[in-house]
Tab-separated table of C-alpha atoms in Angstrom:
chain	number	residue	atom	x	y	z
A	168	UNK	CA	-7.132	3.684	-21.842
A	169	UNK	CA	-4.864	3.476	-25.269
A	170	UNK	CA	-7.610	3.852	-28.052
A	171	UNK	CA	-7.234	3.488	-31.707
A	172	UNK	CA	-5.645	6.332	-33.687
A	173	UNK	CA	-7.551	7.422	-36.295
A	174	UNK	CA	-8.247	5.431	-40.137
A	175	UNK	CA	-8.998	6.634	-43.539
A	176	UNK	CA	-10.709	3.682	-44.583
A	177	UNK	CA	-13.504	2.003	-43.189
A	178	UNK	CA	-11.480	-1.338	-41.929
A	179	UNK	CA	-7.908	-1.538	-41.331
A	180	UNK	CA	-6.178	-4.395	-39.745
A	181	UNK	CA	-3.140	-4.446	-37.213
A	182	UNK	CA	-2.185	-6.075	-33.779
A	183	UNK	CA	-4.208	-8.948	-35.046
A	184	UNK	CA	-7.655	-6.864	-34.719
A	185	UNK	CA	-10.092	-4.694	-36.873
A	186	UNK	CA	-9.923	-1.069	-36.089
A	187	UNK	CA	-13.297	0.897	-35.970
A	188	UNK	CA	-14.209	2.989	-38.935
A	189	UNK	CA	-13.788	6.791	-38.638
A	190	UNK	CA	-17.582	7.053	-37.678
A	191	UNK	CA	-17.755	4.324	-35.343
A	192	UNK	CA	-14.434	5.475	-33.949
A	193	UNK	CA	-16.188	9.291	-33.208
A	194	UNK	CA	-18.682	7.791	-31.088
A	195	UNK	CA	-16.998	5.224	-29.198
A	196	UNK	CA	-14.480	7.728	-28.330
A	197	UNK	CA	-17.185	10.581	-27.156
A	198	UNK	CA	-19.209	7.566	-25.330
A	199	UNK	CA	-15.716	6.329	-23.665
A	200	UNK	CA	-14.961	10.180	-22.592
A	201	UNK	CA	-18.148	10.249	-20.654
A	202	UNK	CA	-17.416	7.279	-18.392
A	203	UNK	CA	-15.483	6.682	-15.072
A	204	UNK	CA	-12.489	4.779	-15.191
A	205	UNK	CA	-14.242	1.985	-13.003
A	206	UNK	CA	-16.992	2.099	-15.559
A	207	UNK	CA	-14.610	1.898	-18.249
A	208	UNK	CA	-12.837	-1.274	-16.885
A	209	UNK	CA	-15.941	-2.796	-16.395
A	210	UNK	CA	-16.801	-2.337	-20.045
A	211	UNK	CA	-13.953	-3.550	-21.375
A	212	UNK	CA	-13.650	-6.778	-19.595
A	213	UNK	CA	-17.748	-7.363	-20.400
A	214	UNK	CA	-16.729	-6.646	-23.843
A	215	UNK	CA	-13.709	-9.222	-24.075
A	216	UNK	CA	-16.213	-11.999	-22.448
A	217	UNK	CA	-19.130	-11.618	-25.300
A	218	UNK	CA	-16.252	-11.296	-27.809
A	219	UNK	CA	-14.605	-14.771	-25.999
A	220	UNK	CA	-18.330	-16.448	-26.731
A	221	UNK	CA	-18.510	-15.245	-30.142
A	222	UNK	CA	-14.922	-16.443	-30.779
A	223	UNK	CA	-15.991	-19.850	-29.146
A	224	UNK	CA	-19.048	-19.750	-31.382
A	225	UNK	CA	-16.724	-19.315	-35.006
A	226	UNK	CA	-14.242	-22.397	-33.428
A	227	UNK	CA	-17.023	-24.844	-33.095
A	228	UNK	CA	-18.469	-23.406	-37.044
A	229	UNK	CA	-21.850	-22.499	-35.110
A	230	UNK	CA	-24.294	-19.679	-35.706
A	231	UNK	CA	-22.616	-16.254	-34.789
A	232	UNK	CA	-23.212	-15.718	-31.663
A	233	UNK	CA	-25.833	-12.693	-30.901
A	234	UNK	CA	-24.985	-8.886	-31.446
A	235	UNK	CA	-20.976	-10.249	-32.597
A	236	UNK	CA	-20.240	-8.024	-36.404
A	237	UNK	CA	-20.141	-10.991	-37.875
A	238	UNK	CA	-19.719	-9.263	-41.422
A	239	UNK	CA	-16.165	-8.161	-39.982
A	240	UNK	CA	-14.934	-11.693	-39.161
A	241	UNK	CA	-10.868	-11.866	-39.983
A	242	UNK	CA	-9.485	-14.887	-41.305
A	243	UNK	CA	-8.596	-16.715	-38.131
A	244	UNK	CA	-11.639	-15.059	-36.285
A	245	UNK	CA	-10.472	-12.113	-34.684
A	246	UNK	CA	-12.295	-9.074	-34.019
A	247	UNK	CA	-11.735	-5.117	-32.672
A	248	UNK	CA	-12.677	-5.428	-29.021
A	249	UNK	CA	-13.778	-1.958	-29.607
A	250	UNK	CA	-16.048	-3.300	-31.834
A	251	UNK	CA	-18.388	-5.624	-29.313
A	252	UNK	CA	-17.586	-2.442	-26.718
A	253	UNK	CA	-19.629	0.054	-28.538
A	254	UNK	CA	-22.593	-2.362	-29.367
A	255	UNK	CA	-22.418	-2.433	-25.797
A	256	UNK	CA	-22.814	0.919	-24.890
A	257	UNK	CA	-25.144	1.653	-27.643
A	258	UNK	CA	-27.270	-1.162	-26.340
A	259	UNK	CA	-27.149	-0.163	-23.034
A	260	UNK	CA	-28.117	3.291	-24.066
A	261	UNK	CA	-31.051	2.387	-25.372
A	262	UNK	CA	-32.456	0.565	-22.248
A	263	UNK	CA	-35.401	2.603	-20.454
A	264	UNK	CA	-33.922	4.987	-17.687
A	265	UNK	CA	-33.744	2.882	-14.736
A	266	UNK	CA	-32.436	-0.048	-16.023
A	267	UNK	CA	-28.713	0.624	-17.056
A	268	UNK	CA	-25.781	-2.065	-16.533
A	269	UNK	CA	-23.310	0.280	-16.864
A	270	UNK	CA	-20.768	-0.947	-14.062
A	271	UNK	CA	-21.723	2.291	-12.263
A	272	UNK	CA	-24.598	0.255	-11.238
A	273	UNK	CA	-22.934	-3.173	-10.760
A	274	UNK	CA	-19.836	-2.016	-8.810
A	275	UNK	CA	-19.487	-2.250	-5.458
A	276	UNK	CA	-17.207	0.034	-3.278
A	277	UNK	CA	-15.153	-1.832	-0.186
A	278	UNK	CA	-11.826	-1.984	1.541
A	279	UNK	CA	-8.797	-4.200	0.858
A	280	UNK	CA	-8.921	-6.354	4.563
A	281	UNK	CA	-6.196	-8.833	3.081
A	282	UNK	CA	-4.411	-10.075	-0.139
A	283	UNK	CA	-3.152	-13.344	-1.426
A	284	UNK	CA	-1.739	-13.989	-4.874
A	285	UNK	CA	-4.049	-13.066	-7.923
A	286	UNK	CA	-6.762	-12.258	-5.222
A	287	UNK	CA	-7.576	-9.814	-1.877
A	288	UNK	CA	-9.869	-10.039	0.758
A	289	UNK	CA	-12.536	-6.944	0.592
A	290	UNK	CA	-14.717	-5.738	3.262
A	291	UNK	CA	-18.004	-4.740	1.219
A	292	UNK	CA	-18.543	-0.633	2.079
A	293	UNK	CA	-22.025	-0.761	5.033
A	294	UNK	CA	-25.219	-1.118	3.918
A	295	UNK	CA	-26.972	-2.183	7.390
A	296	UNK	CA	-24.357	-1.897	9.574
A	297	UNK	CA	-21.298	-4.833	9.812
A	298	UNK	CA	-20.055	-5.177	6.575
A	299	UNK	CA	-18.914	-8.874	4.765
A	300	UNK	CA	-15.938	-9.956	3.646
A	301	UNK	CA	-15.492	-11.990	0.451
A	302	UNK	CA	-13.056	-12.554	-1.841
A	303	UNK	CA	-11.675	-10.843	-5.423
A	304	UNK	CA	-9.565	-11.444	-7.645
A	305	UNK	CA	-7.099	-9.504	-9.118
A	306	UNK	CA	-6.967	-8.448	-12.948
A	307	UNK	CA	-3.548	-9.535	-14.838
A	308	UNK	CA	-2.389	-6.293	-15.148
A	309	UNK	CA	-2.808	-5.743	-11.254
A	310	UNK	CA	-1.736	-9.393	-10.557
A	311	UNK	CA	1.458	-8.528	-12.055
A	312	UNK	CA	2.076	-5.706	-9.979
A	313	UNK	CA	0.415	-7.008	-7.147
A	314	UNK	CA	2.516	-5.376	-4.225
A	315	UNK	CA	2.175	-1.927	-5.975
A	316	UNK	CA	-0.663	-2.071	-7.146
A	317	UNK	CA	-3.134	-2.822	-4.394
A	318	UNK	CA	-2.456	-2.867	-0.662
A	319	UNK	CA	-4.173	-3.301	2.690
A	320	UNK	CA	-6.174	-0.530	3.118
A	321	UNK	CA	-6.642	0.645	-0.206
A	322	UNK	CA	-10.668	1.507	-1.308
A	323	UNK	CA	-11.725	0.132	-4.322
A	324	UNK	CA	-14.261	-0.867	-6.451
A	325	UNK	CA	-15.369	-4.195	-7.883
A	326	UNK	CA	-18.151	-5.965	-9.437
A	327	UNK	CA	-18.831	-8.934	-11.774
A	328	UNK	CA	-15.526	-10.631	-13.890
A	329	UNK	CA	-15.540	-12.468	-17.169
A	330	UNK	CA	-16.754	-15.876	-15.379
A	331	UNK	CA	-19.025	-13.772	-12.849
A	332	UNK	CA	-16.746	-13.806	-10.054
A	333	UNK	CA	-16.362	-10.909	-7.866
A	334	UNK	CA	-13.134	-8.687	-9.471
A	335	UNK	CA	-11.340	-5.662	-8.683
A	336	UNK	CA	-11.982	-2.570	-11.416
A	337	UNK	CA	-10.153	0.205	-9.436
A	338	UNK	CA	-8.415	1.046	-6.526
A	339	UNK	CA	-9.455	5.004	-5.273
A	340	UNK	CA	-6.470	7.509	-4.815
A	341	UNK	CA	-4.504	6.835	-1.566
A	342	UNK	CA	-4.338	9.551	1.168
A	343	UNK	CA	-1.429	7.696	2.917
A	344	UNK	CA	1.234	5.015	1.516
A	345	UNK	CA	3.841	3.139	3.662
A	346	UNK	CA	6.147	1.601	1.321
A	347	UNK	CA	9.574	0.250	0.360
A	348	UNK	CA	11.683	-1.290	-2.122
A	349	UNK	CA	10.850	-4.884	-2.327
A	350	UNK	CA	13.637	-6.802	-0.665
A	351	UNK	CA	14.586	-9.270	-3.274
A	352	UNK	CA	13.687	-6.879	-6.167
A	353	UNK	CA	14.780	-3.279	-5.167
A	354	UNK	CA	13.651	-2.095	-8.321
A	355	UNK	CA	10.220	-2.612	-7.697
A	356	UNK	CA	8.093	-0.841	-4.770
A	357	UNK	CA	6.181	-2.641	-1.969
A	358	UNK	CA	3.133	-1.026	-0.846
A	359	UNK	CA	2.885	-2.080	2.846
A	360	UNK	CA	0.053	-0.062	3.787
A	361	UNK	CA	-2.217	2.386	2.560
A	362	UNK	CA	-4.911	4.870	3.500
A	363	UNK	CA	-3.981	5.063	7.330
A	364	UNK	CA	-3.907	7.716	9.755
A	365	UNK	CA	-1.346	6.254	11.844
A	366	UNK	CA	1.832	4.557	12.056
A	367	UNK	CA	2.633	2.833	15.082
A	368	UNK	CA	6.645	2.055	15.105
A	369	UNK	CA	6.790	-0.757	17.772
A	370	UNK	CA	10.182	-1.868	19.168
A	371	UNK	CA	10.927	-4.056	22.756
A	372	UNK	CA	12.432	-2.954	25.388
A	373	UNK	CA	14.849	-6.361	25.566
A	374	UNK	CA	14.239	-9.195	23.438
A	375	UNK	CA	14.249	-8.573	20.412
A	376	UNK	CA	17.010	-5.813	21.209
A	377	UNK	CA	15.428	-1.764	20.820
A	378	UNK	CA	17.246	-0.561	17.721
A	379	UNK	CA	16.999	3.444	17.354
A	380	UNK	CA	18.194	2.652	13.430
A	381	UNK	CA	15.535	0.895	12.235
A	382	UNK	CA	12.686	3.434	14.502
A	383	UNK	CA	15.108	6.561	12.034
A	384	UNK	CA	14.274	4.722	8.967
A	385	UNK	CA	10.429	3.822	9.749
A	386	UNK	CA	10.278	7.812	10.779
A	387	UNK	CA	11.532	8.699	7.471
A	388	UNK	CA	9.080	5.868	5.367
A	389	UNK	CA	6.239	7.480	7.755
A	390	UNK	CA	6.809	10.651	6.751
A	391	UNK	CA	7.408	10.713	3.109
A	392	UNK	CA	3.700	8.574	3.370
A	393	UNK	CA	2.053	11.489	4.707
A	394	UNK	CA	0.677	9.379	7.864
A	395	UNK	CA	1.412	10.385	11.907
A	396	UNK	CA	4.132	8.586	13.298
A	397	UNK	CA	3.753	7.340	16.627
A	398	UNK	CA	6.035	4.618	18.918
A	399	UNK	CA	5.442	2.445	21.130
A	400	UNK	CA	7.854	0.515	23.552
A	401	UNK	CA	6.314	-2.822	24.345
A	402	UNK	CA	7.455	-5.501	27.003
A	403	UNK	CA	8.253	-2.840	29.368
A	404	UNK	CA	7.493	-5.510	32.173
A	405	UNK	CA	10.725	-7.097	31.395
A	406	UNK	CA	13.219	-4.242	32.911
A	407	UNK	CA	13.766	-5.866	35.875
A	408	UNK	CA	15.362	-3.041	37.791
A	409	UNK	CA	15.628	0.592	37.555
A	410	UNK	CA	19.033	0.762	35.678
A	411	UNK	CA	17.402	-1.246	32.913
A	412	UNK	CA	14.680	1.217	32.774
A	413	UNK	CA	16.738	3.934	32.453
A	414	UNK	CA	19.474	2.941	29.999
A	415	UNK	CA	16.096	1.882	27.378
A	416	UNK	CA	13.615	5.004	28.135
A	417	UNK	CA	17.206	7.016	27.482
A	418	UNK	CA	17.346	5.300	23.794
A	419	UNK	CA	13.560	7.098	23.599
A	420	UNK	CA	14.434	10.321	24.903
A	421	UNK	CA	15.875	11.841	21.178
A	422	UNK	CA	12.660	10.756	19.840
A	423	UNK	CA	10.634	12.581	22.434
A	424	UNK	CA	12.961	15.630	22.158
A	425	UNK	CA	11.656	16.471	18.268
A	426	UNK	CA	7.987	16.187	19.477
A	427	UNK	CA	7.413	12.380	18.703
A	428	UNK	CA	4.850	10.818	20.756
A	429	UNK	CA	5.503	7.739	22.873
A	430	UNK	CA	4.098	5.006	24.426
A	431	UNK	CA	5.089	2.813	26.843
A	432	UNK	CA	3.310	-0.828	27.166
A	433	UNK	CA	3.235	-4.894	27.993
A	434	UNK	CA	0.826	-6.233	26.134
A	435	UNK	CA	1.773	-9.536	28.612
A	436	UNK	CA	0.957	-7.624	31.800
A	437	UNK	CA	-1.774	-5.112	30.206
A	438	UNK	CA	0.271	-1.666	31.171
A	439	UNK	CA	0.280	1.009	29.078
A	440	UNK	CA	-2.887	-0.889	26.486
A	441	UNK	CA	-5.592	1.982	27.973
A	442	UNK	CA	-3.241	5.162	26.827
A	443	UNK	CA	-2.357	3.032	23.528
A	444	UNK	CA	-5.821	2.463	22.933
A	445	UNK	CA	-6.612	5.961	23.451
A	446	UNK	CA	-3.855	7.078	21.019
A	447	UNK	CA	-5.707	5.173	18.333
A	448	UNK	CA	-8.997	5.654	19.151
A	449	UNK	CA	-11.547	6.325	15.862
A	450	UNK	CA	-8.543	5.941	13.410
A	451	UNK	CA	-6.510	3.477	10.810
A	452	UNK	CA	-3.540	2.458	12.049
A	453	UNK	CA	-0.705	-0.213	10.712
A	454	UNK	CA	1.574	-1.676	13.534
A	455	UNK	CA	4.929	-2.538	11.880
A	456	UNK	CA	8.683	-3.412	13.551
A	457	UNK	CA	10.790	-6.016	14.275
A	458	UNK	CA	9.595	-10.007	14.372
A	459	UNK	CA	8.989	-10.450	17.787
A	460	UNK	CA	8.465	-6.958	18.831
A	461	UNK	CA	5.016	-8.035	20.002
A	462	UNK	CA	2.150	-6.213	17.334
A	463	UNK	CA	0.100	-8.937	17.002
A	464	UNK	CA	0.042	-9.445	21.009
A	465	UNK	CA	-0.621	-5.733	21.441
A	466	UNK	CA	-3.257	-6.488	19.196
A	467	UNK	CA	-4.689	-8.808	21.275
A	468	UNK	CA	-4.715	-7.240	24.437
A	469	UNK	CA	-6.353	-3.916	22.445
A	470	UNK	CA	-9.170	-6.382	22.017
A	471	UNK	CA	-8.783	-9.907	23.024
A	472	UNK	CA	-11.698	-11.368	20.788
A	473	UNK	CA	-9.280	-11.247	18.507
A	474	UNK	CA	-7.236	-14.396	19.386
A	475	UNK	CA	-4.864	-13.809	16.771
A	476	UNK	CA	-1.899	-16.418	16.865
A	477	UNK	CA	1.692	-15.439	18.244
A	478	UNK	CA	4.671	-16.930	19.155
A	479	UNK	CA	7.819	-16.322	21.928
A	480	UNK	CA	11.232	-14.882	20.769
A	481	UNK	CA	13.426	-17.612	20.134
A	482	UNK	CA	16.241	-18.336	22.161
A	483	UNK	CA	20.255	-17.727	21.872
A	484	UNK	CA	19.928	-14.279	19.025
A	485	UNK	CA	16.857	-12.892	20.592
A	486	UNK	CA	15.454	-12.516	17.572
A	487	UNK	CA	11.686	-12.722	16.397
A	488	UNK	CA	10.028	-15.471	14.867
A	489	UNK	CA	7.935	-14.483	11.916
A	490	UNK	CA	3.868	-15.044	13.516
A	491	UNK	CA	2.405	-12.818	10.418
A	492	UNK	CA	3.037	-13.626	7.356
A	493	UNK	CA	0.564	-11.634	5.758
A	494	UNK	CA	-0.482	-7.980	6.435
A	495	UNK	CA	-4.150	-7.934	7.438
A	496	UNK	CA	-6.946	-5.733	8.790
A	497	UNK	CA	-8.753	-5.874	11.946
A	498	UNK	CA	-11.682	-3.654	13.237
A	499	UNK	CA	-11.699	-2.792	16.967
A	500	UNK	CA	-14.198	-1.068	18.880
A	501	UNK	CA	-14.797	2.456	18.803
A	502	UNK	CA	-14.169	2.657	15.161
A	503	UNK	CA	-10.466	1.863	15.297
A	504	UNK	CA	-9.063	-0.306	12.738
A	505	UNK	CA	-5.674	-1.261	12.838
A	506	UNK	CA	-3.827	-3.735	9.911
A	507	UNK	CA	-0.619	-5.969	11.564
A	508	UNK	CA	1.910	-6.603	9.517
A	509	UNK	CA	4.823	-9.408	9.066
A	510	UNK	CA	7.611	-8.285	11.166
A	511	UNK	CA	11.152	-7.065	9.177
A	512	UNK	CA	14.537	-7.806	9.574
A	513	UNK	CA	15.650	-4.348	8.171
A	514	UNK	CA	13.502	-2.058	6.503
A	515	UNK	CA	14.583	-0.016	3.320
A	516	UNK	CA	13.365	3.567	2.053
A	517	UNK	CA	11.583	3.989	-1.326
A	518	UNK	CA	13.663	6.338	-4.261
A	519	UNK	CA	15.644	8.603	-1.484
A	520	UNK	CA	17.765	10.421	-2.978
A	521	UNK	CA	21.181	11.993	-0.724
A	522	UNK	CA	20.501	15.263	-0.463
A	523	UNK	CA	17.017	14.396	0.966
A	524	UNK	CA	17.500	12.831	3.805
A	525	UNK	CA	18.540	15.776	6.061
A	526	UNK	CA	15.024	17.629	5.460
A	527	UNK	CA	13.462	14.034	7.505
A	528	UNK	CA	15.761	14.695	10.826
A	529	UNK	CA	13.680	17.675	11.707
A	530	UNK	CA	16.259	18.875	14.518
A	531	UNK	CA	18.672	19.300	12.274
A	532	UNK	CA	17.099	21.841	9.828
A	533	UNK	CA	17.756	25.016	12.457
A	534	UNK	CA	20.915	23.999	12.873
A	535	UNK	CA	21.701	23.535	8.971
A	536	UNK	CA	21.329	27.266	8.933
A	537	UNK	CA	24.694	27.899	10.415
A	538	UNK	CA	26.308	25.661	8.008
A	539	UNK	CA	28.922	27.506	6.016
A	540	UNK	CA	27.880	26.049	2.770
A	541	UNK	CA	24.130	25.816	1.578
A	542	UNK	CA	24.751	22.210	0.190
A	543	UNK	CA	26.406	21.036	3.165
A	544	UNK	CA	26.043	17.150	3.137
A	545	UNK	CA	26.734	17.621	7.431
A	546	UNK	CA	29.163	14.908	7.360
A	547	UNK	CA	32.156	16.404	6.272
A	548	UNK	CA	32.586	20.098	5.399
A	549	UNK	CA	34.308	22.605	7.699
A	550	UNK	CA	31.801	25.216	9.163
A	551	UNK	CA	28.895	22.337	9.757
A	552	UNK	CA	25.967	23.656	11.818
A	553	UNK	CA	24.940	20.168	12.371
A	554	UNK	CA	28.321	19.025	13.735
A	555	UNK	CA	28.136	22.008	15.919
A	556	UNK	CA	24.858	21.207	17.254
A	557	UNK	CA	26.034	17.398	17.705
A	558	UNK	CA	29.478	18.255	19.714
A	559	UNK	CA	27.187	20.255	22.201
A	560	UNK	CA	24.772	17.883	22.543
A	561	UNK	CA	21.666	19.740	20.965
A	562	UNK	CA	21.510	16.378	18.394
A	563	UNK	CA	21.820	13.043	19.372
A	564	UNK	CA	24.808	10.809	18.759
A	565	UNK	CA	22.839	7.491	17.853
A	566	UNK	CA	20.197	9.792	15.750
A	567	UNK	CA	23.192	11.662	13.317
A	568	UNK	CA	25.016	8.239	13.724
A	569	UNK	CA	21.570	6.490	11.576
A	570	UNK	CA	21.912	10.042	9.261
A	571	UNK	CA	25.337	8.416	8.268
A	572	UNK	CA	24.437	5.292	7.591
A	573	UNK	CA	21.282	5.693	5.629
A	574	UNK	CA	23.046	8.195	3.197
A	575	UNK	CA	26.262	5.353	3.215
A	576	UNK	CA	22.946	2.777	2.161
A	577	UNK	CA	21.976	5.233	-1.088
């Protein structure tokens, strides 16, 4: 928080508020210094609310309202919001022990289940057993950033706004992001996900088409996020013959080769949803891919109280139709939880820079080491390790082919 820099006179006057005097300043800082951050937010905002009344009180020329410094009213009733925060604490403080309102008390801890504009959805942390979901909204500061700022998944804590509605203070430190730039604004990040222990890449096996470039892309998202990658091949029920299945389990077979783990399903015909559910069992998950790709049906047939709405593939492109439009949580048995997201058309990577990308195609890192220059870019120097490894077949084709057109994206 951005306090007050120091005054060498009891009142001085800028940004259109009163600054504390040196004393007052001491102790509000020392008071503020022994507080969380989510106790700290929750101050603030219960101090801009009593200073709101008092404010009101001035307007309408009635009685100053109760505990406002009414000897520091500025022409055109302003006051330091510092001011009304340390008669706060200071009242608070000398409450019997027990009987605090710090927001330590009030807050609440829960889990970001869904988010709308100015405003998430928050599963309230158990107290005797299921938890509830209401509604919060959003400060402005987070409501500006909303896509950064707060995702599905995240662990916060909220308590009471300025008009008594539930509010967000804080969100916790995230163990795991999934993220990219925002596609209309690639400036600004997009928080897809956060806090899970898996990332399930799902792709068809023919409509929408299986494209290896967009599973290289999630891989590298997945792993920057510090989350477990996993993929999973839905609609394998439409292969109709044994040439089919081979030319599609081949497009899976570099992905197996450098250890990735994958699963074959139809959430239509139920094959497969017993090993996938297995995979996930106890853990956080976020299904993401292509529109059309089939999470939200997978979904479904993981648990099929869910009933959550989908849609067929349209016709002609084979492409997706957009079912979710929102990312959103669901709890499973068995403690899984998994949060389905809108499908993509392409998906972009966060802040990559060049020279980076190599270290997230982990077969090519022993092979880098017979590259005749240490910053060999692999695409085209003489003396490439990587090219090497590629001509005889020890690297895929279709895997170096999405190395070349990710760094020709940077």
């Amino acid at each position: 928080m951005l306090l007050h820099r120091p005054v060498d006179h009891s009142l001085t006057s800028y940004g259109g508020y009163t600054a504390l005097n040196n004393r007052d300043k001491r102790a509000f800082d020392e008071m503020m210094l022994e507080l969380s951050p989510v106790d700290r937010r929750a101050l603030m905002q219960r101090a801009a609310q009593k200073r709101k009344v008092a404010l009101s009180s001035v307007s309408r020329r009635a009685p100053s309202a109760e505990g406002a410094p009414a000897e520091k009213i500025r022409r055109g009733g302003s006051w330091c919001l510092e001011e009304f925060a340390l008669a706060l604490l200071r009242e608070e403080r000398s409450l019997p022990a027990g009987h605090t309102r710090t927001a330590a008390a009030e807050a609440c801890k829960g889990l970001v289940t869904g988010l709308a504009p100015g405003r998430c959805r928050v599963r309230q942390a158990e107290l005797e057993g299921d938890g509830q979901d209401l509604e919060c909204h959003l400060p402005a500061d987070m409501t500006a950033a909303q896509q950064t700022s707060v995702a599905v998944g995240d662990r916060i804590a909220f308590g009471p706004g300025p008009n008594g509605e539930p509010t967000l203070m804080a969100v916790e430190p995230r163990t795991s992001t999934l993220s990219r730039p925002d596609p209309m604004y690639r400036h600004i990040e997009r928080v897809v996900a956060a806090n899970m222990d898996v990332v399930v890449i799902v792709v068809s096996a023919k409509a929408p088409p299986l494209h290896p470039k967009l599973i290289d892309r999630y891989l590298i998202a997945v792993q920057r996020g510090g989350a477990e990658p996993l993929l999973c091949l839905n609609k394998v029920d439409q292969l109709e013959d044994e040439r089919d299945r081979a030319k599609t389990y081949g497009k899976l077979e570099p992905y197996r080769q450098i250890g990735l783990r994958v699963v074959l399903c139809s959430a239509e015909q139920g094959d497969g949803v017993d090993d996938l559910r297995a995979a996930l069992g106890g853990k956080r998950c976020v299904f993401v891919g292509h529109s059309g790709v089939g999470k939200s049906s997978l979904l479904n047939a993981l648990h099929p109280e869910l009933r959550i709405l989908t849609r067929e593939v349209s016709e002609g492109y084979g492409r997706g139709r957009h079912t979710t439009t929102a990312s959103q949580l669901y709890a499973l048995p068995n403690g899984t939880e998994v949060i389905d997201t809108p499908g993509v058309r392409e998906f972009g990577l966060w802040k990559l820079r060049r020279e980076d990308v190599c270290w997230y195609f982990p077969e090519f890192v022993d092979a880098a080491e017979d590259c005749r220059y240490t910053d060999c870019s692999h695409t085209h120097e003489p003396q490439c390790g990587v090219k090497q490894a590629l001509a005889s077949g020890r690297i895929s084709h279709t895997r170096y082919d999405s190395y070349q057109r990710i760094l020709g994206s940077l």
